[in-house]
Amino acid sequence: MPSTIIITGANGSLATPAIKLLWSEYPEYTLVLTARNPDAVYSPTDLRNVSIRKLDLLDLSAVHAFATEIAAEIQAGKLPPLASIICNAYYWNLRSEPEATEDGFEKTFQANHIAHAALVLRLLGQFGKKLGGRVVLLSSDAHWPGRNRMEKTRPVIPDDLEALVNTTPEGGKANCRARGFQRYASSKLAIAMWMYALNRHLESDLALNKITAVAVNPGSLADSRALMVNTPLSLKIMSILIVRPFLFLLRRFSDPTLRTCAEAAADLVDFATNTTAPGERGYYTLSQKDVSSPDSLSEAKQEALWSKTIEWAGITSENTALQINDLYTDIRQD
């Protein structure tokens, strides 16, 4: 049955090989490829069933407008129903103090978590009714304290959830790398926690319980341009002179999840097409079912983050097909 796959951050290192694989091996899918700069998205030579769109996750009004547009096209038959949404886009900054978006949220957390949550919740009603579909969220080993060598300050979901989105200065330039990575890691922890809550709410909704969500640690990507953007010079040098040339040795003796973006993309495509673990939910490392960090497994914190995310993302019972409590959005609007 013809279906649509949406990919955010479609100009990224992981997205490009995923697009090539989907386009060549799965021609039955229509691809909607999004990026802040659509001109930078890889464009197949034959644009059959491929649509490249502008989407800025740092602008929640743009996310809502995009979701409205996609929903209208599906309902009008201009696009097939959704098969999956791959929440691939990311942001980090290891070189400066926290930055605020126009929406007033810390930039890393909005791009990585809030905007993707808004997109997913807005579009749940556009998945195929009989087959359901899959939401693919990108987490990281960084969400688990002590697992990533770049960690200096452990990721955390504080009791005061507003601390995740505030932009209070955190100690000057000397502290930027450590705290910038903590913000990134905490967003990846939030993604894993939110995945569990999303699955619970989907399973309890008879109209949507065929949609499944997975949070995937795609591994440490040796050739990712993430290592070259908003990072200190020392990290760029390490990437060019050590990580990429000695990938095989590092994977064997240091980090077994270290691999290329093309390798990780193959797993991503299998999740998106429901080839890997069809109909299953949960946390995965590479393509294998795994256990996420102990911090991510608190159901009380998952539900608190779920409710706060609905508030941050501007989701109400009128703009999502999922049954939600409007209390938090009502408070914010007041």
Short mmCIF file of C-alpha atoms in Angstrom, two decimals:
data_model
loop_
_atom_site.label_atom_id
_atom_site.label_comp_id
_atom_site.label_asym_id
_atom_site.label_seq_id
_atom_site.Cartn_x
_atom_site.Cartn_y
_atom_site.Cartn_z
CA MET A 1 0.00 0.00 0.00
CA PRO A 2 1.49 3.42 -0.92
CA SER A 3 2.67 5.31 2.17
CA THR A 4 4.66 8.41 3.12
CA ILE A 5 7.83 8.67 5.19
CA ILE A 6 8.81 12.04 6.64
CA ILE A 7 12.46 12.68 7.49
CA THR A 8 13.54 15.73 9.46
CA GLY A 9 17.08 17.03 9.15
CA ALA A 10 17.18 15.53 5.67
CA ASN A 11 20.40 17.36 4.84
CA GLY A 12 22.31 15.59 7.63
CA SER A 13 25.04 12.98 7.55
CA LEU A 14 22.75 10.16 8.63
CA ALA A 15 19.80 11.22 6.51
CA THR A 16 21.58 11.29 3.15
CA PRO A 17 22.43 7.56 2.95
CA ALA A 18 18.99 6.76 4.40
CA ILE A 19 17.34 8.74 1.60
CA LYS A 20 19.46 6.99 -1.04
CA LEU A 21 18.53 3.59 0.36
CA LEU A 22 14.81 4.36 0.63
CA TRP A 23 14.72 5.83 -2.85
CA SER A 24 16.52 2.89 -4.47
CA GLU A 25 15.15 -0.05 -2.47
CA TYR A 26 11.67 1.10 -1.42
CA PRO A 27 10.11 2.94 -4.39
CA GLU A 28 6.62 2.30 -3.01
CA TYR A 29 7.19 4.99 -0.37
CA THR A 30 6.73 8.70 -0.95
CA LEU A 31 9.50 10.64 0.78
CA VAL A 32 8.89 14.04 2.37
CA LEU A 33 12.34 15.43 3.14
CA THR A 34 12.61 18.43 5.43
CA ALA A 35 15.40 20.80 6.45
CA ARG A 36 15.95 24.41 7.46
CA ASN A 37 17.84 24.75 4.17
CA PRO A 38 16.04 22.56 1.61
CA ASP A 39 18.65 23.39 -1.05
CA ALA A 40 21.18 21.34 0.95
CA VAL A 41 19.07 18.15 0.90
CA TYR A 42 20.32 15.28 -1.24
CA SER A 43 18.10 15.14 -4.31
CA PRO A 44 17.73 11.83 -6.20
CA THR A 45 18.21 12.11 -9.94
CA ASP A 46 14.63 10.98 -10.47
CA LEU A 47 12.32 12.89 -8.15
CA ARG A 48 9.47 10.39 -8.38
CA ASN A 49 7.67 10.25 -5.04
CA VAL A 50 10.10 12.71 -3.47
CA SER A 51 9.11 16.07 -2.00
CA ILE A 52 11.65 18.42 -0.41
CA ARG A 53 10.22 20.93 2.07
CA LYS A 54 11.51 23.72 4.29
CA LEU A 55 11.01 23.09 8.01
CA ASP A 56 12.68 25.06 10.80
CA LEU A 57 12.40 23.18 14.09
CA LEU A 58 13.58 26.29 15.91
CA ASP A 59 10.25 27.94 15.06
CA LEU A 60 7.26 26.10 16.54
CA SER A 61 4.79 28.11 14.46
CA ALA A 62 6.55 26.75 11.36
CA VAL A 63 6.28 23.20 12.75
CA HIS A 64 2.55 23.60 13.29
CA ALA A 65 2.07 25.14 9.85
CA PHE A 66 3.99 22.29 8.25
CA ALA A 67 1.89 19.70 10.09
CA THR A 68 -1.30 21.42 8.98
CA GLU A 69 -0.07 21.42 5.38
CA ILE A 70 0.89 17.73 5.41
CA ALA A 71 -2.40 16.72 7.03
CA ALA A 72 -4.37 18.65 4.39
CA GLU A 73 -2.41 17.00 1.56
CA ILE A 74 -3.00 13.52 2.97
CA GLN A 75 -6.69 14.17 3.46
CA ALA A 76 -6.95 15.52 -0.09
CA GLY A 77 -5.16 12.47 -1.51
CA LYS A 78 -2.14 14.47 -2.67
CA LEU A 79 0.09 12.42 -0.36
CA PRO A 80 -0.42 8.81 0.78
CA PRO A 81 -1.03 8.21 4.50
CA LEU A 82 1.99 8.18 6.76
CA ALA A 83 4.02 5.04 7.35
CA SER A 84 6.63 6.66 9.56
CA ILE A 85 8.20 9.86 10.82
CA ILE A 86 11.97 9.76 11.27
CA CYS A 87 12.91 12.43 13.82
CA ASN A 88 16.49 12.76 12.67
CA ALA A 89 17.24 16.49 12.96
CA TYR A 90 19.36 17.62 15.87
CA TYR A 91 21.17 20.62 17.29
CA TRP A 92 24.03 21.09 19.72
CA ASN A 93 26.47 23.85 20.55
CA LEU A 94 29.66 23.09 22.46
CA ARG A 95 31.12 26.57 21.92
CA SER A 96 28.75 29.03 23.57
CA GLU A 97 26.38 29.64 26.45
CA PRO A 98 22.73 28.46 26.13
CA GLU A 99 20.82 30.08 23.27
CA ALA A 100 17.12 30.91 23.14
CA THR A 101 14.79 30.37 20.20
CA GLU A 102 12.10 32.87 19.21
CA ASP A 103 9.71 30.64 21.17
CA GLY A 104 11.75 31.32 24.32
CA PHE A 105 13.13 27.80 24.77
CA GLU A 106 16.73 26.61 24.95
CA LYS A 107 17.72 25.84 21.37
CA THR A 108 19.12 22.32 21.79
CA PHE A 109 16.09 21.09 23.71
CA GLN A 110 13.58 22.65 21.34
CA ALA A 111 15.18 21.29 18.17
CA ASN A 112 15.87 17.81 19.51
CA HIS A 113 12.75 17.19 21.56
CA ILE A 114 9.97 19.79 21.71
CA ALA A 115 9.63 20.43 17.97
CA HIS A 116 9.72 16.74 17.11
CA ALA A 117 7.10 16.01 19.75
CA ALA A 118 4.89 18.72 18.26
CA LEU A 119 5.32 17.31 14.77
CA VAL A 120 4.55 13.74 15.83
CA LEU A 121 1.51 14.61 17.94
CA ARG A 122 0.08 16.85 15.24
CA LEU A 123 0.34 14.10 12.61
CA LEU A 124 -0.75 10.96 14.48
CA GLY A 125 -4.14 11.09 12.79
CA GLN A 126 -2.53 10.90 9.34
CA PHE A 127 -1.07 7.40 9.67
CA GLY A 128 -2.66 4.53 7.74
CA LYS A 129 -5.67 3.36 9.72
CA LYS A 130 -5.25 -0.38 9.07
CA LEU A 131 -1.49 -0.76 9.13
CA GLY A 132 -0.61 1.87 11.70
CA GLY A 133 2.96 3.04 11.41
CA ARG A 134 6.11 3.89 13.29
CA VAL A 135 7.68 6.91 14.95
CA VAL A 136 11.49 6.70 14.90
CA LEU A 137 13.16 8.90 17.51
CA LEU A 138 16.94 9.36 17.68
CA SER A 139 18.43 8.98 21.13
CA SER A 140 22.10 8.36 22.00
CA ASP A 141 24.36 6.54 24.43
CA ALA A 142 24.95 10.04 25.81
CA HIS A 143 21.59 9.79 27.61
CA TRP A 144 23.11 7.16 29.95
CA PRO A 145 25.42 8.76 32.54
CA GLY A 146 29.02 7.62 32.15
CA ARG A 147 28.58 5.92 28.78
CA ASN A 148 29.95 8.67 26.54
CA ARG A 149 33.55 9.86 26.83
CA MET A 150 32.58 13.43 26.03
CA GLU A 151 30.51 13.66 29.20
CA LYS A 152 31.80 15.98 31.91
CA THR A 153 28.46 16.68 33.60
CA ARG A 154 25.81 13.95 33.73
CA PRO A 155 22.55 14.33 31.81
CA VAL A 156 19.54 14.94 34.00
CA ILE A 157 15.80 15.53 33.89
CA PRO A 158 15.33 17.81 36.93
CA ASP A 159 12.23 17.96 39.07
CA ASP A 160 11.78 21.53 37.85
CA LEU A 161 11.32 20.74 34.16
CA GLU A 162 11.51 24.42 33.22
CA ALA A 163 15.25 24.19 33.87
CA LEU A 164 15.51 22.16 30.65
CA VAL A 165 14.38 25.08 28.51
CA ASN A 166 15.83 28.10 30.28
CA THR A 167 18.87 29.94 28.96
CA THR A 168 20.53 31.15 32.13
CA PRO A 169 24.31 31.54 31.60
CA GLU A 170 26.16 28.50 32.91
CA GLY A 171 29.68 29.58 33.79
CA GLY A 172 31.37 31.30 30.89
CA LYS A 173 33.32 30.18 27.86
CA ALA A 174 35.54 27.71 29.73
CA ASN A 175 32.47 25.67 30.63
CA CYS A 176 30.77 25.70 27.21
CA ARG A 177 31.89 22.30 25.98
CA ALA A 178 30.89 20.42 29.14
CA ARG A 179 27.54 22.13 29.60
CA GLY A 180 26.74 22.15 25.89
CA PHE A 181 27.22 18.41 25.77
CA GLN A 182 25.12 18.02 28.91
CA ARG A 183 22.26 19.92 27.25
CA TYR A 184 22.53 17.63 24.23
CA ALA A 185 22.68 14.48 26.40
CA SER A 186 19.73 15.63 28.53
CA SER A 187 17.67 16.17 25.37
CA LYS A 188 18.47 12.60 24.33
CA LEU A 189 17.41 11.38 27.78
CA ALA A 190 14.16 13.29 27.39
CA ILE A 191 13.59 11.65 23.99
CA ALA A 192 13.93 8.16 25.48
CA MET A 193 11.60 9.01 28.37
CA TRP A 194 9.02 10.61 26.10
CA MET A 195 9.05 7.54 23.85
CA TYR A 196 7.82 5.37 26.71
CA ALA A 197 5.04 7.80 27.57
CA LEU A 198 4.05 8.16 23.91
CA ASN A 199 3.74 4.39 23.55
CA ARG A 200 1.57 4.11 26.66
CA HIS A 201 -0.79 6.78 25.38
CA LEU A 202 -0.90 5.25 21.90
CA GLU A 203 -1.61 1.76 23.25
CA SER A 204 -4.55 3.06 25.27
CA ASP A 205 -6.11 4.76 22.23
CA LEU A 206 -8.09 2.27 20.13
CA ALA A 207 -7.82 4.44 17.02
CA LEU A 208 -4.04 4.83 17.24
CA ASN A 209 -2.73 1.71 18.99
CA LYS A 210 -1.21 0.29 15.81
CA ILE A 211 1.33 3.13 15.75
CA THR A 212 4.54 2.21 17.54
CA ALA A 213 7.45 4.37 18.68
CA VAL A 214 11.10 3.43 19.05
CA ALA A 215 14.01 5.44 20.41
CA VAL A 216 17.21 4.39 18.69
CA ASN A 217 20.83 4.88 19.67
CA PRO A 218 22.34 4.73 16.16
CA GLY A 219 25.87 4.35 17.52
CA SER A 220 28.85 6.69 17.49
CA LEU A 221 29.01 7.99 13.92
CA ALA A 222 32.62 8.46 12.89
CA ASP A 223 31.92 10.44 9.73
CA SER A 224 29.11 12.61 11.06
CA ARG A 225 29.43 16.31 10.36
CA ALA A 226 28.11 16.84 13.89
CA LEU A 227 31.73 16.56 15.01
CA MET A 228 32.59 19.54 12.82
CA VAL A 229 29.71 21.93 13.64
CA ASN A 230 29.53 24.11 16.76
CA THR A 231 32.42 22.17 18.26
CA PRO A 232 35.86 23.13 19.60
CA LEU A 233 38.87 22.88 17.29
CA SER A 234 40.27 20.00 19.35
CA LEU A 235 37.22 17.86 18.58
CA LYS A 236 37.45 18.61 14.87
CA ILE A 237 41.12 17.61 14.82
CA MET A 238 40.38 14.39 16.71
CA SER A 239 37.63 13.55 14.22
CA ILE A 240 39.82 14.11 11.16
CA LEU A 241 43.13 12.66 12.39
CA ILE A 242 42.05 9.88 14.75
CA VAL A 243 38.43 8.78 14.60
CA ARG A 244 37.92 8.51 10.84
CA PRO A 245 41.32 7.03 9.88
CA PHE A 246 41.32 4.47 12.72
CA LEU A 247 37.62 3.56 12.72
CA PHE A 248 38.24 -0.18 12.42
CA LEU A 249 40.65 -0.31 15.35
CA LEU A 250 38.58 1.99 17.55
CA ARG A 251 35.46 -0.07 16.90
CA ARG A 252 37.28 -3.27 17.81
CA PHE A 253 39.12 -2.13 20.91
CA SER A 254 37.27 0.94 22.23
CA ASP A 255 33.67 1.45 21.11
CA PRO A 256 31.81 -1.42 19.39
CA THR A 257 29.02 0.97 18.34
CA LEU A 258 31.44 3.18 16.37
CA ARG A 259 30.46 3.04 12.68
CA THR A 260 29.74 5.03 9.56
CA CYS A 261 26.59 6.99 8.85
CA ALA A 262 25.79 4.63 5.97
CA GLU A 263 25.79 1.65 8.34
CA ALA A 264 23.53 3.44 10.79
CA ALA A 265 21.22 4.60 7.99
CA ALA A 266 20.48 1.01 6.97
CA ASP A 267 19.14 0.32 10.48
CA LEU A 268 17.14 3.55 10.44
CA VAL A 269 15.48 2.55 7.17
CA ASP A 270 14.62 -0.88 8.54
CA PHE A 271 12.90 0.70 11.54
CA ALA A 272 11.03 3.21 9.38
CA THR A 273 9.74 0.52 7.02
CA ASN A 274 8.80 -1.72 9.97
CA THR A 275 11.25 -4.36 8.73
CA THR A 276 13.17 -4.44 12.01
CA ALA A 277 11.08 -5.51 15.03
CA PRO A 278 7.74 -4.99 13.24
CA GLY A 279 5.04 -3.75 15.58
CA GLU A 280 7.39 -3.56 18.57
CA ARG A 281 8.09 -0.58 20.79
CA GLY A 282 10.97 0.50 22.99
CA TYR A 283 14.61 1.44 23.12
CA TYR A 284 17.18 0.05 20.69
CA THR A 285 20.94 0.23 20.33
CA LEU A 286 21.82 -0.13 16.65
CA SER A 287 19.15 -2.66 15.59
CA GLN A 288 18.99 -4.61 18.85
CA LYS A 289 16.43 -4.23 21.64
CA ASP A 290 18.18 -2.70 24.62
CA VAL A 291 17.54 -1.23 28.06
CA SER A 292 17.74 2.53 28.39
CA SER A 293 19.27 4.23 31.42
CA PRO A 294 17.76 3.80 34.89
CA ASP A 295 16.99 7.54 34.93
CA SER A 296 14.81 7.11 31.83
CA LEU A 297 12.61 4.39 33.37
CA SER A 298 10.77 6.38 36.01
CA GLU A 299 7.15 6.32 34.88
CA ALA A 300 6.30 9.28 37.12
CA LYS A 301 8.99 11.41 35.47
CA GLN A 302 7.98 10.16 32.03
CA GLU A 303 4.43 11.34 32.61
CA ALA A 304 5.57 14.66 34.06
CA LEU A 305 7.73 15.24 30.98
CA TRP A 306 4.85 14.12 28.75
CA SER A 307 2.50 16.72 30.23
CA LYS A 308 5.11 19.48 30.15
CA THR A 309 6.01 18.67 26.55
CA ILE A 310 2.37 19.04 25.54
CA GLU A 311 2.40 22.49 27.13
CA TRP A 312 5.69 23.54 25.53
CA ALA A 313 4.69 22.21 22.11
CA GLY A 314 1.29 23.92 22.05
CA ILE A 315 -0.68 20.69 21.68
CA THR A 316 -4.39 20.64 22.48
CA SER A 317 -7.22 18.19 21.94
CA GLU A 318 -8.13 20.24 18.86
CA ASN A 319 -4.83 19.75 17.02
CA THR A 320 -3.95 16.12 17.76
CA ALA A 321 -5.83 12.87 17.20
CA LEU A 322 -4.55 11.52 20.52
CA GLN A 323 -6.69 11.84 23.62
CA ILE A 324 -4.89 14.30 25.91
CA ASN A 325 -5.58 16.44 28.95
CA ASP A 326 -5.85 20.11 27.98
CA LEU A 327 -5.11 21.33 31.51
CA TYR A 328 -1.50 22.28 30.80
CA THR A 329 -2.15 24.07 27.53
CA ASP A 330 -5.06 25.91 29.11
CA ILE A 331 -2.77 27.16 31.88
CA ARG A 332 -0.19 28.36 29.40
CA GLN A 333 -2.76 30.19 27.28
CA ASP A 334 -4.12 31.95 30.38
#
